[in-house]
mmCIF file of C-alpha atoms and ligand atoms in Angstrom:
data_model
loop_
_atom_site.group_PDB
_atom_site.id
_atom_site.type_symbol
_atom_site.label_atom_id
_atom_site.label_comp_id
_atom_site.label_asym_id
_atom_site.label_seq_id
_atom_site.Cartn_x
_atom_site.Cartn_y
_atom_site.Cartn_z
ATOM 1 C CA MET A 1 -40.373 -19.091 26.778
ATOM 2 C CA ASN A 2 -37.074 -19.279 28.529
ATOM 3 C CA PHE A 3 -35.664 -22.784 29.003
ATOM 4 C CA THR A 4 -32.166 -24.260 29.112
ATOM 5 C CA ASN A 5 -32.882 -27.708 27.672
ATOM 6 C CA LEU A 6 -36.073 -27.151 25.699
ATOM 7 C CA LEU A 7 -36.341 -25.294 22.422
ATOM 8 C CA THR A 8 -39.831 -24.040 21.688
ATOM 9 C CA THR A 9 -41.523 -22.524 18.662
ATOM 10 C CA PHE A 10 -45.181 -21.554 18.417
ATOM 11 C CA GLU A 11 -46.689 -21.369 14.944
ATOM 12 C CA ASN A 12 -50.232 -21.786 13.620
ATOM 13 C CA GLY A 13 -51.460 -22.819 17.056
ATOM 14 C CA ILE A 14 -48.908 -25.626 17.364
ATOM 15 C CA LEU A 15 -46.232 -25.588 20.053
ATOM 16 C CA LEU A 16 -43.151 -27.528 18.935
ATOM 17 C CA VAL A 17 -40.981 -28.577 21.859
ATOM 18 C CA THR A 18 -37.506 -29.951 21.142
ATOM 19 C CA ILE A 19 -35.568 -31.684 23.906
ATOM 20 C CA ASN A 20 -32.226 -30.061 23.252
ATOM 21 C CA ARG A 21 -29.340 -32.050 24.750
ATOM 22 C CA GLU A 22 -28.074 -33.601 21.543
ATOM 23 C CA LYS A 23 -24.610 -34.513 22.850
ATOM 24 C CA ALA A 24 -26.221 -36.642 25.572
ATOM 25 C CA LEU A 25 -28.775 -38.014 23.083
ATOM 26 C CA ASN A 26 -31.356 -35.733 24.722
ATOM 27 C CA ALA A 27 -31.216 -37.662 28.002
ATOM 28 C CA LEU A 28 -33.687 -36.277 30.522
ATOM 29 C CA ASN A 29 -31.774 -34.747 33.408
ATOM 30 C CA GLN A 30 -33.606 -33.243 36.381
ATOM 31 C CA GLN A 31 -33.430 -29.776 34.877
ATOM 32 C CA THR A 32 -35.240 -31.011 31.758
ATOM 33 C CA ILE A 33 -37.943 -32.732 33.808
ATOM 34 C CA SER A 34 -38.454 -29.497 35.772
ATOM 35 C CA GLU A 35 -38.676 -27.538 32.536
ATOM 36 C CA LEU A 36 -41.315 -29.937 31.172
ATOM 37 C CA ILE A 37 -43.347 -29.490 34.366
ATOM 38 C CA LYS A 38 -43.109 -25.705 34.067
ATOM 39 C CA LEU A 39 -44.023 -25.859 30.375
ATOM 40 C CA PHE A 40 -47.190 -27.897 30.975
ATOM 41 C CA THR A 41 -48.294 -25.975 34.094
ATOM 42 C CA GLU A 42 -47.409 -22.412 33.087
ATOM 43 C CA ASP A 43 -45.950 -21.501 29.714
ATOM 44 C CA ALA A 44 -48.199 -23.575 27.450
ATOM 45 C CA LEU A 45 -51.305 -22.390 29.317
ATOM 46 C CA MET A 46 -50.525 -18.777 28.466
ATOM 47 C CA LEU A 47 -50.422 -19.330 24.702
ATOM 48 C CA GLN A 48 -53.411 -17.798 22.954
ATOM 49 C CA GLY A 49 -54.900 -20.158 20.380
ATOM 50 C CA LEU A 50 -52.876 -23.229 21.353
ATOM 51 C CA LYS A 51 -54.228 -26.226 19.408
ATOM 52 C CA GLY A 52 -51.683 -28.895 20.212
ATOM 53 C CA VAL A 53 -48.126 -29.761 21.174
ATOM 54 C CA ILE A 54 -45.422 -31.776 19.446
ATOM 55 C CA ILE A 55 -42.458 -33.132 21.402
ATOM 56 C CA THR A 56 -39.326 -34.211 19.537
ATOM 57 C CA GLY A 57 -35.582 -34.576 20.116
ATOM 58 C CA ALA A 58 -32.698 -32.498 18.775
ATOM 59 C CA GLY A 59 -30.515 -34.056 16.078
ATOM 60 C CA GLU A 60 -31.027 -37.100 13.924
ATOM 61 C CA LYS A 61 -29.992 -39.836 16.309
ATOM 62 C CA ALA A 62 -32.252 -39.729 19.319
ATOM 63 C CA PHE A 63 -35.675 -38.693 20.473
ATOM 64 C CA VAL A 64 -34.607 -39.238 24.090
ATOM 65 C CA ALA A 65 -32.149 -41.973 25.165
ATOM 66 C CA GLY A 66 -33.572 -42.170 28.682
ATOM 67 C CA ALA A 67 -33.200 -40.501 32.005
ATOM 68 C CA ASP A 68 -29.703 -39.068 32.439
ATOM 69 C CA ILE A 69 -27.721 -42.041 33.733
ATOM 70 C CA LYS A 70 -24.981 -39.707 34.949
ATOM 71 C CA GLU A 71 -27.336 -38.429 37.656
ATOM 72 C CA PHE A 72 -27.982 -41.936 39.058
ATOM 73 C CA SER A 73 -24.853 -42.448 41.137
ATOM 74 C CA LYS A 74 -25.883 -39.962 43.820
ATOM 75 C CA LEU A 75 -29.331 -41.501 44.365
ATOM 76 C CA ASP A 76 -30.395 -43.656 47.326
ATOM 77 C CA ALA A 77 -33.766 -45.270 48.067
ATOM 78 C CA GLU A 78 -35.402 -42.063 49.282
ATOM 79 C CA SER A 79 -34.003 -39.660 46.692
ATOM 80 C CA GLY A 80 -34.608 -42.302 44.013
ATOM 81 C CA LYS A 81 -38.311 -42.267 44.814
ATOM 82 C CA ILE A 82 -38.394 -38.465 44.638
ATOM 83 C CA PHE A 83 -36.534 -38.681 41.310
ATOM 84 C CA ALA A 84 -39.090 -41.133 39.913
ATOM 85 C CA ARG A 85 -42.056 -39.206 41.312
ATOM 86 C CA ARG A 86 -40.933 -35.998 39.615
ATOM 87 C CA GLY A 87 -40.881 -37.762 36.235
ATOM 88 C CA HIS A 88 -44.345 -39.184 36.905
ATOM 89 C CA GLU A 89 -45.537 -35.663 37.669
ATOM 90 C CA ALA A 90 -44.197 -34.385 34.334
ATOM 91 C CA PHE A 91 -45.546 -37.271 32.279
ATOM 92 C CA ASN A 92 -48.964 -37.241 33.987
ATOM 93 C CA LEU A 93 -49.261 -33.563 33.074
ATOM 94 C CA ILE A 94 -48.593 -34.460 29.449
ATOM 95 C CA GLU A 95 -50.986 -37.411 29.448
ATOM 96 C CA ASN A 96 -53.765 -35.305 30.999
ATOM 97 C CA PHE A 97 -53.120 -32.142 28.991
ATOM 98 C CA ASP A 98 -56.375 -30.934 27.476
ATOM 99 C CA LYS A 99 -54.904 -30.366 24.005
ATOM 100 C CA PRO A 100 -53.403 -33.201 21.960
ATOM 101 C CA VAL A 101 -49.720 -33.885 22.520
ATOM 102 C CA ILE A 102 -47.884 -35.909 19.860
ATOM 103 C CA ALA A 103 -44.388 -37.399 20.163
ATOM 104 C CA ALA A 104 -42.424 -37.091 16.923
ATOM 105 C CA VAL A 105 -39.948 -39.892 17.558
ATOM 106 C CA ASN A 106 -36.886 -39.169 15.447
ATOM 107 C CA GLY A 107 -34.492 -41.850 16.765
ATOM 108 C CA PHE A 108 -33.780 -43.758 19.989
ATOM 109 C CA ALA A 109 -36.685 -43.672 22.452
ATOM 110 C CA LEU A 110 -35.247 -45.672 25.324
ATOM 111 C CA GLY A 111 -36.107 -45.924 29.007
ATOM 112 C CA GLY A 112 -37.415 -42.514 30.062
ATOM 113 C CA GLY A 113 -37.518 -41.574 26.375
ATOM 114 C CA CYS A 114 -39.896 -44.397 25.540
ATOM 115 C CA GLU A 115 -41.850 -43.429 28.664
ATOM 116 C CA LEU A 116 -42.063 -39.799 27.528
ATOM 117 C CA ALA A 117 -43.306 -40.878 24.098
ATOM 118 C CA MET A 118 -45.883 -43.181 25.715
ATOM 119 C CA ALA A 119 -47.216 -40.356 27.906
ATOM 120 C CA CYS A 120 -48.073 -38.389 24.763
ATOM 121 C CA HIS A 121 -51.506 -38.918 23.212
ATOM 122 C CA MET A 122 -50.075 -40.191 19.918
ATOM 123 C CA ARG A 123 -46.704 -41.211 18.504
ATOM 124 C CA VAL A 124 -45.311 -40.692 15.006
ATOM 125 C CA ALA A 125 -42.052 -42.580 14.462
ATOM 126 C CA GLY A 126 -39.370 -42.127 11.847
ATOM 127 C CA GLU A 127 -38.351 -45.331 10.078
ATOM 128 C CA LYS A 128 -35.104 -45.503 12.050
ATOM 129 C CA ALA A 129 -36.670 -44.961 15.467
ATOM 130 C CA ARG A 130 -35.946 -47.577 18.127
ATOM 131 C CA PHE A 131 -38.023 -48.210 21.229
ATOM 132 C CA GLY A 132 -37.068 -50.035 24.392
ATOM 133 C CA GLN A 133 -37.019 -50.213 28.158
ATOM 134 C CA PRO A 134 -33.389 -51.193 28.749
ATOM 135 C CA GLU A 135 -33.267 -50.294 32.462
ATOM 136 C CA VAL A 136 -32.514 -53.846 33.617
ATOM 137 C CA ASN A 137 -29.165 -53.486 31.837
ATOM 138 C CA LEU A 138 -28.399 -50.942 34.575
ATOM 139 C CA GLY A 139 -29.824 -53.047 37.408
ATOM 140 C CA ILE A 140 -32.910 -50.874 37.732
ATOM 141 C CA ILE A 141 -36.438 -50.875 36.367
ATOM 142 C CA ALA A 142 -38.431 -48.288 34.465
ATOM 143 C CA GLY A 143 -39.405 -45.457 36.813
ATOM 144 C CA TYR A 144 -41.325 -42.962 34.708
ATOM 145 C CA GLY A 145 -44.449 -45.081 34.128
ATOM 146 C CA GLY A 146 -43.019 -47.591 31.647
ATOM 147 C CA THR A 147 -44.176 -50.757 33.397
ATOM 148 C CA GLN A 148 -47.739 -49.447 33.269
ATOM 149 C CA ARG A 149 -47.984 -47.595 29.971
ATOM 150 C CA LEU A 150 -46.082 -50.109 27.838
ATOM 151 C CA THR A 151 -48.318 -52.862 29.196
ATOM 152 C CA ARG A 152 -51.387 -50.846 28.210
ATOM 153 C CA TYR A 153 -50.128 -50.337 24.672
ATOM 154 C CA VAL A 154 -48.675 -53.740 23.809
ATOM 155 C CA GLY A 155 -50.188 -56.153 26.354
ATOM 156 C CA LYS A 156 -48.624 -58.067 29.225
ATOM 157 C CA ALA A 157 -46.658 -60.698 27.294
ATOM 158 C CA LYS A 158 -44.758 -58.279 25.055
ATOM 159 C CA SER A 159 -44.318 -55.725 27.834
ATOM 160 C CA MET A 160 -42.778 -58.433 30.032
ATOM 161 C CA GLU A 161 -40.443 -59.437 27.215
ATOM 162 C CA LEU A 162 -39.326 -55.887 26.466
ATOM 163 C CA HIS A 163 -38.773 -54.961 30.127
ATOM 164 C CA LEU A 164 -37.043 -58.240 31.043
ATOM 165 C CA THR A 165 -34.789 -58.640 27.991
ATOM 166 C CA ALA A 166 -34.073 -54.917 27.425
ATOM 167 C CA ASP A 167 -34.459 -55.635 23.689
ATOM 168 C CA MET A 168 -35.031 -52.687 21.382
ATOM 169 C CA ILE A 169 -37.720 -52.820 18.722
ATOM 170 C CA LYS A 170 -37.770 -51.072 15.381
ATOM 171 C CA ALA A 171 -40.436 -48.600 14.277
ATOM 172 C CA ASP A 172 -42.308 -51.099 12.082
ATOM 173 C CA GLU A 173 -42.527 -53.561 14.985
ATOM 174 C CA ALA A 174 -43.741 -50.743 17.259
ATOM 175 C CA LEU A 175 -46.441 -49.988 14.694
ATOM 176 C CA ARG A 176 -47.449 -53.650 14.492
ATOM 177 C CA LEU A 177 -47.703 -53.812 18.294
ATOM 178 C CA GLY A 178 -49.853 -50.676 18.516
ATOM 179 C CA LEU A 179 -47.198 -48.644 20.295
ATOM 180 C CA VAL A 180 -46.999 -46.008 17.558
ATOM 181 C CA ASN A 181 -49.685 -44.488 15.350
ATOM 182 C CA HIS A 182 -47.661 -43.922 12.186
ATOM 183 C CA VAL A 183 -44.226 -44.667 10.730
ATOM 184 C CA VAL A 184 -42.879 -42.098 8.284
ATOM 185 C CA PRO A 185 -39.628 -41.550 6.382
ATOM 186 C CA VAL A 186 -36.777 -40.109 8.448
ATOM 187 C CA GLY A 187 -37.144 -36.347 8.808
ATOM 188 C CA GLU A 188 -40.904 -36.311 8.261
ATOM 189 C CA GLU A 189 -41.943 -37.052 11.857
ATOM 190 C CA VAL A 190 -42.794 -33.459 12.804
ATOM 191 C CA THR A 191 -44.535 -32.818 9.462
ATOM 192 C CA LYS A 192 -46.822 -35.809 9.986
ATOM 193 C CA ALA A 193 -47.512 -34.772 13.583
ATOM 194 C CA LYS A 194 -48.421 -31.271 12.351
ATOM 195 C CA GLU A 195 -50.751 -32.797 9.762
ATOM 196 C CA ILE A 196 -52.597 -34.733 12.499
ATOM 197 C CA LEU A 197 -52.834 -31.662 14.746
ATOM 198 C CA ALA A 198 -54.115 -29.520 11.873
ATOM 199 C CA LYS A 199 -56.968 -31.993 11.439
ATOM 200 C CA VAL A 200 -57.753 -32.025 15.179
ATOM 201 C CA ALA A 201 -57.651 -28.209 15.212
ATOM 202 C CA THR A 202 -60.758 -28.076 12.989
ATOM 203 C CA LYS A 203 -62.835 -29.902 15.640
ATOM 204 C CA GLY A 204 -64.580 -28.548 18.725
ATOM 205 C CA PRO A 205 -61.948 -27.830 21.419
ATOM 206 C CA VAL A 206 -64.270 -28.714 24.314
ATOM 207 C CA ALA A 207 -65.060 -32.052 22.676
ATOM 208 C CA ILE A 208 -61.350 -32.753 22.084
ATOM 209 C CA ALA A 209 -60.527 -32.070 25.747
ATOM 210 C CA LYS A 210 -63.413 -34.271 26.926
ATOM 211 C CA ALA A 211 -62.435 -37.097 24.569
ATOM 212 C CA ILE A 212 -58.875 -37.069 25.934
ATOM 213 C CA GLU A 213 -60.176 -37.090 29.518
ATOM 214 C CA CYS A 214 -62.628 -39.943 28.902
ATOM 215 C CA ILE A 215 -60.140 -42.129 27.034
ATOM 216 C CA ASN A 216 -57.580 -41.599 29.804
ATOM 217 C CA ALA A 217 -60.266 -42.575 32.329
ATOM 218 C CA TYR A 218 -60.252 -46.125 30.937
ATOM 219 C CA TYR A 219 -56.890 -46.563 32.656
ATOM 220 C CA LYS A 220 -57.709 -44.850 35.940
ATOM 221 C CA LYS A 221 -58.679 -47.342 38.607
ATOM 222 C CA ASN A 222 -60.617 -44.795 40.695
ATOM 223 C CA VAL A 223 -62.711 -43.348 37.837
ATOM 224 C CA ASN A 224 -65.669 -44.988 36.105
ATOM 225 C CA GLY A 225 -65.024 -44.099 32.481
ATOM 226 C CA PHE A 226 -68.569 -44.943 31.386
ATOM 227 C CA ASP A 227 -70.018 -42.538 33.967
ATOM 228 C CA LEU A 228 -67.494 -39.885 33.001
ATOM 229 C CA GLU A 229 -68.434 -40.299 29.338
ATOM 230 C CA ILE A 230 -72.128 -39.739 30.137
ATOM 231 C CA GLU A 231 -71.288 -36.620 32.176
ATOM 232 C CA SER A 232 -68.922 -35.339 29.519
ATOM 233 C CA PHE A 233 -71.397 -35.948 26.703
ATOM 234 C CA GLY A 234 -73.892 -33.822 28.644
ATOM 235 C CA ASP A 235 -71.292 -31.086 29.069
ATOM 236 C CA CYS A 236 -70.470 -31.154 25.345
ATOM 237 C CA ILE A 237 -74.035 -31.144 24.049
ATOM 238 C CA ASP A 238 -74.754 -28.020 26.071
ATOM 239 C CA THR A 239 -71.988 -25.948 24.432
ATOM 240 C CA GLU A 240 -72.277 -23.295 21.741
ATOM 241 C CA ASP A 241 -69.920 -25.469 19.711
ATOM 242 C CA ALA A 242 -72.364 -28.389 19.715
ATOM 243 C CA LYS A 243 -75.151 -26.132 18.452
ATOM 244 C CA GLU A 244 -72.802 -24.779 15.793
ATOM 245 C CA GLY A 245 -71.713 -28.324 14.808
ATOM 246 C CA ALA A 246 -75.296 -29.510 14.275
ATOM 247 C CA THR A 247 -76.297 -26.276 12.468
ATOM 248 C CA ALA A 248 -73.269 -26.466 10.183
ATOM 249 C CA PHE A 249 -74.140 -30.091 9.360
ATOM 250 C CA VAL A 250 -77.690 -29.150 8.360
ATOM 251 C CA GLU A 251 -76.455 -26.128 6.377
ATOM 252 C CA LYS A 252 -73.820 -28.317 4.661
ATOM 253 C CA ARG A 253 -70.886 -26.099 5.615
ATOM 254 C CA ALA A 254 -67.789 -26.401 7.783
ATOM 255 C CA ALA A 255 -68.377 -25.704 11.466
ATOM 256 C CA ASN A 256 -66.806 -22.642 13.014
ATOM 257 C CA PHE A 257 -66.042 -23.703 16.578
ATOM 258 C CA LYS A 258 -65.302 -21.144 19.273
ATOM 259 C CA GLY A 259 -64.234 -23.446 22.101
ATOM 260 C CA ARG A 260 -67.228 -22.709 24.303
HETATM 261 C C1 HXC B 301 -26.774 -39.944 29.878
HETATM 262 C C2 HXC B 301 -26.374 -40.653 27.748
HETATM 263 C C3 HXC B 301 -27.526 -41.467 27.768
HETATM 264 C C4 HXC B 301 -28.317 -41.463 28.952
HETATM 265 C C5 HXC B 301 -26.579 -41.703 25.859
HETATM 266 N N1 HXC B 301 -25.820 -40.826 26.546
HETATM 267 N N2 HXC B 301 -27.626 -42.115 26.580
HETATM 268 N N3 HXC B 301 -26.013 -39.897 28.792
HETATM 269 N N4 HXC B 301 -27.892 -40.691 29.980
HETATM 270 N N5 HXC B 301 -29.451 -42.156 29.065
HETATM 271 C C6 HXC B 301 -24.581 -40.167 26.110
HETATM 272 C C7 HXC B 301 -23.392 -41.100 26.123
HETATM 273 O O1 HXC B 301 -22.825 -41.174 27.423
HETATM 274 C C8 HXC B 301 -22.476 -40.416 25.145
HETATM 275 O O2 HXC B 301 -21.854 -39.322 25.792
HETATM 276 C C9 HXC B 301 -23.458 -39.840 24.101
HETATM 277 O O3 HXC B 301 -24.706 -39.763 24.752
HETATM 278 C C10 HXC B 301 -23.580 -40.722 22.888
HETATM 279 O O4 HXC B 301 -23.928 -42.043 23.311
HETATM 280 P P1 HXC B 301 -23.140 -43.338 22.841
HETATM 281 O O5 HXC B 301 -23.437 -44.417 23.807
HETATM 282 O O6 HXC B 301 -21.700 -43.028 22.596
HETATM 283 O O7 HXC B 301 -23.834 -43.626 21.441
HETATM 284 P P2 HXC B 301 -24.062 -45.023 20.725
HETATM 285 O O8 HXC B 301 -22.853 -45.888 20.881
HETATM 286 O O9 HXC B 301 -24.515 -44.709 19.354
HETATM 287 O O10 HXC B 301 -25.253 -45.731 21.521
HETATM 288 C C11 HXC B 301 -26.548 -45.135 21.526
HETATM 289 C C12 HXC B 301 -27.389 -45.786 22.667
HETATM 290 C C13 HXC B 301 -26.592 -45.749 23.972
HETATM 291 C C14 HXC B 301 -27.716 -47.244 22.267
HETATM 292 C C15 HXC B 301 -28.689 -45.017 22.755
HETATM 293 O O11 HXC B 301 -26.175 -44.391 24.221
HETATM 294 C C16 HXC B 301 -27.346 -46.207 25.170
HETATM 295 O O12 HXC B 301 -27.531 -47.399 25.386
HETATM 296 N N6 HXC B 301 -27.756 -45.255 26.020
HETATM 297 C C17 HXC B 301 -28.399 -45.557 27.267
HETATM 298 C C18 HXC B 301 -29.831 -46.012 27.038
HETATM 299 C C19 HXC B 301 -30.507 -46.372 28.343
HETATM 300 O O13 HXC B 301 -30.053 -47.267 29.076
HETATM 301 N N7 HXC B 301 -31.568 -45.685 28.679
HETATM 302 C C20 HXC B 301 -32.351 -45.887 29.924
HETATM 303 C C21 HXC B 301 -31.783 -45.034 31.015
HETATM 304 S S1 HXC B 301 -32.555 -45.375 32.563
HETATM 305 P P3 HXC B 301 -20.253 -39.146 25.810
HETATM 306 O O14 HXC B 301 -20.049 -37.963 26.716
HETATM 307 O O15 HXC B 301 -19.701 -40.403 26.308
HETATM 308 O O16 HXC B 301 -19.939 -38.863 24.372
HETATM 309 C C22 HXC B 301 -34.018 -44.596 32.467
HETATM 310 C C23 HXC B 301 -34.885 -44.734 33.676
HETATM 311 C C24 HXC B 301 -36.030 -43.756 33.666
HETATM 312 O O17 HXC B 301 -34.373 -43.983 31.498
HETATM 313 C C25 HXC B 301 -36.747 -43.700 35.005
HETATM 314 C C26 HXC B 301 -35.979 -43.024 36.079
HETATM 315 C C27 HXC B 301 -36.742 -42.925 37.373
#
């Protein structure tokens, strides 16, 4: 894979993606957003045996400190909407990716950084991670899905408070609020994310993809998630993997799923 702002390694079925702009605290400039879109529409799809993706930030200080503020001055109403829409495109691709994507949050996850983490299917935070939507400090609002996704995770009252005050919260508070799945010692974020993905990798890939799709459907206003679950259950039960899963259960052995 050939990117300017993303470092990638692929090992044991896990694609580790590092946002690599450490001097700017991994702020998401337009180039990085474009690279994420390319990654989730092209490069990742070509990997044989991909089981899951981990997204983290370079260095010890930040996961991602937001969209790149230095690109804001040239924006007007029209180009601002295009700017926001492009980020939505990238983050929707992540949210709807058919393999699990975990954010390993190794430091500041602010603004677009918090929004990137929230688009992932799960979040593992280091003890020193900080989360926030500080856009109102800049006279703007979140534009990469933060008003919607933070509200889903933490509820309206806390989402209002975080967006309106620009306060940052610590990892343990994020855990208490349901924003992150796990808090781990500093430096162990990627290891924990790998541990989760290794567990998921033993399950039926079709079932994993369907579970992601159905859970996401809960938040889609134009999709009936209950209907989709019924359809998806039917699709799953008719796979070779489902036959193998039931046979393996009866034979008291581990299932050997093929993804079909
Ligand atoms: C561009 C950034 C940046 C950002 C940090 N840097 N955040 N550059 N965009 N979002 C740069 C700084 O300019 C500085 O570069 C270097 O990274 C180190 O940052 P410092 O501020 O010196 O570090 P520190 O004092 O430790 O403070 C850390 C921080 C602070 C609390 C994270 O950097 C900060 O508040 N950053 C902005 C956070 C933010 O407002 N994010 C939301 C952005 S809006 P130099 O060259 O000076 O050394 C957004 C909207 C998304 O995300 C939706 C758009 C549609």
